[in-house]
mmCIF file of C-alpha atoms in Angstrom:
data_model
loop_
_atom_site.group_PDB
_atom_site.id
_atom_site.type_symbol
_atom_site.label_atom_id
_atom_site.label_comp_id
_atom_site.label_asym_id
_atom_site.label_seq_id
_atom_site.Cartn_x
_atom_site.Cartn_y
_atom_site.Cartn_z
ATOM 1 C CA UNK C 13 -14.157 -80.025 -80.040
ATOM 2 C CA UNK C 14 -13.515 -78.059 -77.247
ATOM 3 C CA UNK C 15 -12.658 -74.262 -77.243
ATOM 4 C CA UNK C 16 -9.872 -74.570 -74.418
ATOM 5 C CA UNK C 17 -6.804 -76.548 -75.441
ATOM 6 C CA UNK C 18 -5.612 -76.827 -71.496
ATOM 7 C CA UNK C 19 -9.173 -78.616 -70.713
ATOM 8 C CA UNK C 20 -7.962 -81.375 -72.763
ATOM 9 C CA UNK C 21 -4.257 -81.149 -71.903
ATOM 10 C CA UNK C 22 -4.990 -81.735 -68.005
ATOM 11 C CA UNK C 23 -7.595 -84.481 -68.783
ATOM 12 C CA UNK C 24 -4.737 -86.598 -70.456
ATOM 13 C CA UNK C 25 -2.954 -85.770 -67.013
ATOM 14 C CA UNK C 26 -3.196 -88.778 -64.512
ATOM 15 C CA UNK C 27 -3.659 -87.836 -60.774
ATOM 16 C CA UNK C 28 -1.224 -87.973 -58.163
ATOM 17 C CA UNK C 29 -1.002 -91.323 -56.568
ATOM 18 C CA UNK C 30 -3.176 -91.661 -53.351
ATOM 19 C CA UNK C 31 -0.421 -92.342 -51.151
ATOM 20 C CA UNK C 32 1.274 -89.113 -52.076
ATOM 21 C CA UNK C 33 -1.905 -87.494 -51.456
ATOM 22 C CA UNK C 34 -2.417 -88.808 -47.819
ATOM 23 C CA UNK C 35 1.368 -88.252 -46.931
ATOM 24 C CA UNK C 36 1.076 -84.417 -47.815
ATOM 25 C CA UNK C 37 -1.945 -84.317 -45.834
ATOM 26 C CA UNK C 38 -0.100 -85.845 -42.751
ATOM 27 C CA UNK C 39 2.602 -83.548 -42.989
ATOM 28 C CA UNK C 40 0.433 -80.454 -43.013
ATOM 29 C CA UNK C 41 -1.755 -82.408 -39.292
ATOM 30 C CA UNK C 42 1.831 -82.661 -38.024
ATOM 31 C CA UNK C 43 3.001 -79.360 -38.993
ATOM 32 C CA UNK C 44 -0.218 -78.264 -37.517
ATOM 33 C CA UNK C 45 -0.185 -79.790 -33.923
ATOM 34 C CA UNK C 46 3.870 -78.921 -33.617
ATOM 35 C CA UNK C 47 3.371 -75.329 -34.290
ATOM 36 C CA UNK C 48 0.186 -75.621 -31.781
ATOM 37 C CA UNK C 49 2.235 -77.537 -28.984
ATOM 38 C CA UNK C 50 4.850 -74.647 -29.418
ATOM 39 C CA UNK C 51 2.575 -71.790 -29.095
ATOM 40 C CA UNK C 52 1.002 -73.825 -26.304
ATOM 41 C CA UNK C 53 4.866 -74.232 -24.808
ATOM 42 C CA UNK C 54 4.987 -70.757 -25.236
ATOM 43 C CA UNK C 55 2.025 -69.413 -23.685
ATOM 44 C CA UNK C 56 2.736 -71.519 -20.298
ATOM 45 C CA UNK C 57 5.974 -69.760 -20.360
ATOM 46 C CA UNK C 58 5.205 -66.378 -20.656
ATOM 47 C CA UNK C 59 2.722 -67.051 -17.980
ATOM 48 C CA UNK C 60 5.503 -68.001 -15.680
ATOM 49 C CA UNK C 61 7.298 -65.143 -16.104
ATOM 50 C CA UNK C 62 4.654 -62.732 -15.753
ATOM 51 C CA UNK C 63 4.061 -64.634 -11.934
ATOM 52 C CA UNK C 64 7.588 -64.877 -11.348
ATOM 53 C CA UNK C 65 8.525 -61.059 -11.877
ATOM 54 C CA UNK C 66 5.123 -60.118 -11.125
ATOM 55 C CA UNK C 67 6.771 -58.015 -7.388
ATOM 56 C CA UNK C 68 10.106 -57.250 -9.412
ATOM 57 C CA UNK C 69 11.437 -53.319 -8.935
ATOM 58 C CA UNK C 70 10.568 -51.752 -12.176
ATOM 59 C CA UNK C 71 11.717 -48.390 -13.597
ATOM 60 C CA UNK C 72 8.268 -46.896 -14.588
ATOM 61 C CA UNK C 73 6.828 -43.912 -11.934
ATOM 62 C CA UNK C 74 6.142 -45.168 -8.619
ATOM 63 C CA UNK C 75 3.698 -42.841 -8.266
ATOM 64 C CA UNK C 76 3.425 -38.836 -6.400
ATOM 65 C CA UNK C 77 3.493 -40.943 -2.510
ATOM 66 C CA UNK C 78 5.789 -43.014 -3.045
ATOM 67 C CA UNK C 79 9.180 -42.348 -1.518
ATOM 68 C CA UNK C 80 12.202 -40.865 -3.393
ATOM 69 C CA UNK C 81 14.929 -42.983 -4.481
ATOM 70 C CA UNK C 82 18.329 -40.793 -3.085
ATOM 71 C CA UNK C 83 21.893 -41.721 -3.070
ATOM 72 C CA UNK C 84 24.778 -39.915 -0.930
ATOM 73 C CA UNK C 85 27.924 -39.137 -2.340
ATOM 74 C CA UNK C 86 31.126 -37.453 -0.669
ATOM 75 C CA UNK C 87 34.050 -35.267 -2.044
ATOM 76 C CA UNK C 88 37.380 -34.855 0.322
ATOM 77 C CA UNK C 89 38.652 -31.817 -0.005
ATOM 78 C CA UNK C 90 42.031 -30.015 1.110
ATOM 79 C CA UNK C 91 45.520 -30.407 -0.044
ATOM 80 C CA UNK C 92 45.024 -32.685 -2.674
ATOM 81 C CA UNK C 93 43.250 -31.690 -5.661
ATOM 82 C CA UNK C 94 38.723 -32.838 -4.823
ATOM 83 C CA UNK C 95 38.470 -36.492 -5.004
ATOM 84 C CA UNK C 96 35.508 -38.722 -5.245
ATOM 85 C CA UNK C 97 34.842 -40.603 -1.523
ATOM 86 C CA UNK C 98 33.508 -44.121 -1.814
ATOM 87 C CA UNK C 99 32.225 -46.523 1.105
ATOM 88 C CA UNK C 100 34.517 -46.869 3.591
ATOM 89 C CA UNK C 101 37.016 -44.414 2.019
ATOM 90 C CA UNK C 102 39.774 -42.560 4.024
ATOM 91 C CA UNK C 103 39.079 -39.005 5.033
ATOM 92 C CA UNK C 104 42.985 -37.536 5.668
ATOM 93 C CA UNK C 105 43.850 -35.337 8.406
ATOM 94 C CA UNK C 106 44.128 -32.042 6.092
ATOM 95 C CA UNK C 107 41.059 -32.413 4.681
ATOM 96 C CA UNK C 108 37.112 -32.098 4.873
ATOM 97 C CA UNK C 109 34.177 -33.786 3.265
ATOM 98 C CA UNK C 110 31.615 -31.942 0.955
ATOM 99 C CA UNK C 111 28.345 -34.191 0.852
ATOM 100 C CA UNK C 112 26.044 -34.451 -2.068
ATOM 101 C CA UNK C 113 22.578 -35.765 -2.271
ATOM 102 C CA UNK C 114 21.069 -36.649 -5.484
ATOM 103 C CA UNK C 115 17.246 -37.891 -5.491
ATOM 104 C CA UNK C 116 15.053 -38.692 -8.167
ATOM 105 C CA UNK C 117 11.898 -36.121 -7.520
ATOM 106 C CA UNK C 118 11.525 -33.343 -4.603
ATOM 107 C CA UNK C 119 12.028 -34.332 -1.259
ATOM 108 C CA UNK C 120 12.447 -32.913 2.077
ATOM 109 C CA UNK C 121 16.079 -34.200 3.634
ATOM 110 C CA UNK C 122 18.241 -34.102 6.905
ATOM 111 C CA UNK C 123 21.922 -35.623 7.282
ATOM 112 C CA UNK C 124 23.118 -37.474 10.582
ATOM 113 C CA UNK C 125 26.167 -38.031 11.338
ATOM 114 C CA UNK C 126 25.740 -41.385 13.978
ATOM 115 C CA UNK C 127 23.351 -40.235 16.543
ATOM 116 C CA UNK C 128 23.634 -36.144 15.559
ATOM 117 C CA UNK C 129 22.495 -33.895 13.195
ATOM 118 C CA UNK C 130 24.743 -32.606 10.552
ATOM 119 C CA UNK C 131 22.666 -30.788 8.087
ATOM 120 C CA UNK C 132 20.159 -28.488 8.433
ATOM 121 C CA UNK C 133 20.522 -27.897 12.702
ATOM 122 C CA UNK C 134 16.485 -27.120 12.616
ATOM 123 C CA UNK C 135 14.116 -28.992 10.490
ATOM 124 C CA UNK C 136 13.810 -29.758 6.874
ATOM 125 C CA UNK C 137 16.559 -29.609 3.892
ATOM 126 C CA UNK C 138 14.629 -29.312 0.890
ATOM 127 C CA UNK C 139 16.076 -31.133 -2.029
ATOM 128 C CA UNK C 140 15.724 -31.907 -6.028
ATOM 129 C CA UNK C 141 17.868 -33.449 -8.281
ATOM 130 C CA UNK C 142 21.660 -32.640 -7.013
ATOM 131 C CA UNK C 143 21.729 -30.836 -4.004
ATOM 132 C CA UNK C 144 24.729 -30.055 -1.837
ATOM 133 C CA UNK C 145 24.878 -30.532 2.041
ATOM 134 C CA UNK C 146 24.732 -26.339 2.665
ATOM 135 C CA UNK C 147 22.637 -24.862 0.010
ATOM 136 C CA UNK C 148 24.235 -22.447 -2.154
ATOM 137 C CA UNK C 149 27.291 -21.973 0.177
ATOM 138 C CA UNK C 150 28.923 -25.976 0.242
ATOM 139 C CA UNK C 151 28.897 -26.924 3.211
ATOM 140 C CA UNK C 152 32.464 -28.665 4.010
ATOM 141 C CA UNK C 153 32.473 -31.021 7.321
ATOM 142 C CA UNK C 154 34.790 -32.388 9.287
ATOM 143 C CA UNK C 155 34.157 -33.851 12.965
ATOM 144 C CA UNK C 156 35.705 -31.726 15.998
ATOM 145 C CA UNK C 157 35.460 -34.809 18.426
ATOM 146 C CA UNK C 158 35.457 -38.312 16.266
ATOM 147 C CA UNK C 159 37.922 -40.237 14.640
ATOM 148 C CA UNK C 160 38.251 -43.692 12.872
ATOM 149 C CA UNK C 161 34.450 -45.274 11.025
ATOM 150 C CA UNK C 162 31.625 -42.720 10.897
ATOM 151 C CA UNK C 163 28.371 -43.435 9.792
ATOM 152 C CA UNK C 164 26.660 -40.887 7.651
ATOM 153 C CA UNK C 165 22.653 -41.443 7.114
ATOM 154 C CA UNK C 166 20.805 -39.422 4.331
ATOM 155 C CA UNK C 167 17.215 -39.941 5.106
ATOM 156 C CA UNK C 168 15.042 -38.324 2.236
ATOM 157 C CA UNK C 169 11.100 -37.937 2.643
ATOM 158 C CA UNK C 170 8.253 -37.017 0.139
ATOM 159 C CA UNK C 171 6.830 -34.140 2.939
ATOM 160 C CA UNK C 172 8.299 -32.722 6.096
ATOM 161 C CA UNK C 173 5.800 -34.469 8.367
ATOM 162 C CA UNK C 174 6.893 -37.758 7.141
ATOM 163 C CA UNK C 175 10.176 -36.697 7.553
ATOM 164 C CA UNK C 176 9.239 -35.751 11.299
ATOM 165 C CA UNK C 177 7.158 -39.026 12.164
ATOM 166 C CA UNK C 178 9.671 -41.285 9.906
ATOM 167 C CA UNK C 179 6.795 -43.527 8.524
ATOM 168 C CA UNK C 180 6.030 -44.499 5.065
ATOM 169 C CA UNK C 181 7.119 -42.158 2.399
ATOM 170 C CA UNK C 182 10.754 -41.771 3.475
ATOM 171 C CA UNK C 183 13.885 -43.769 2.454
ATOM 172 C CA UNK C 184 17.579 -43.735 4.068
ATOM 173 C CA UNK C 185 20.847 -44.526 2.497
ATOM 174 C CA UNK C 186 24.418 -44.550 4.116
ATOM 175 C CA UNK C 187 27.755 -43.997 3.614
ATOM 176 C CA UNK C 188 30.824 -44.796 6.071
ATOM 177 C CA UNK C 189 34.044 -42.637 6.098
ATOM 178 C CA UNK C 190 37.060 -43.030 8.017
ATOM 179 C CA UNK C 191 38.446 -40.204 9.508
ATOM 180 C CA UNK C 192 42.299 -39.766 10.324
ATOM 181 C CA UNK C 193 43.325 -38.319 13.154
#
């Protein structure tokens, strides 16, 4: 007689039918070419996306040449209390503008004003961060000679030369006020 009791237990067992046996084994093929199809499915997707965004505007450093990202914001000031100026806003006839620049990494600036100069009158404005139009003393501007839609250009550049030649390096943003008479 045997020493193991569960030798003889599972020979009185009878074994699984053979059709049970080859539909379990299809199941598991099928399982296994559906999960393959779906990685495959998946694979030719991610592909696509990678060529679709491949010359998308990301947020990671563009690098020490590459040129600053700046936006130009205006305050009106005067009898009302400071209030925030957007595109195309309304400058009233009591009041003047205080311009802000805000850039993204150091830069070398200068403000026009149409086809003049506003800010600095000789060369460069250096600028980080938040900078106001005027340095430590603001800077508040109003037009002597102009009335109605003004066009006001901030064009920021990574060195003053680029600044001075305009080439690579440099971007521009706008802003139009209207100014009452």
């Amino acid at each position: 007689m045997n020493d193991i009791p569960s030798l003889d237990a599972l020979r009185e067992v009878a074994a699984p039918p053979l059709p049970s046996v080859h539909a379990r084994v299809r199941q598991r093929a099928a399982r296994r070419r559906w999960l393959a199809g779906a990685g495959t499915l998946t694979a030719i997707a991610a592909g696509a996306l990678l060529v679709v965004n491949a010359n998308a505007p990301t947020t990671r450093d563009r690098g020490l040449g590459a040129a600053p990202l700046v936006r130009l914001e205006a305050v009106a000031e005067g009898s009302d209390s400071p209030r925030q100026l957007t595109g195309g806003g309304t400058v009233g006839p009591e009041e003047r503008v205080v311009f802000l620049a805000r850039t993204d990494r150091h830069a070398w600036a200068v403000l026009r004003e149409q086809d003049r100069v506003v800010w600095p009158s000789g060369g460069a404005w250096e600028i980080e961060g938040e900078s106001v139009v005027g340095g430590d003393t603001p800077l508040s501007w109003r037009p002597d000679d102009r009335t109605g839609p003004l066009r006001y250009e901030l064009t920021a550049c990574v060195s003053p030369e680029a600044l001075a030649s305009g080439g690579p390096g440099c971007t521009t943003t706008s802003l139009t006020l209207r100014w009452s008479p």
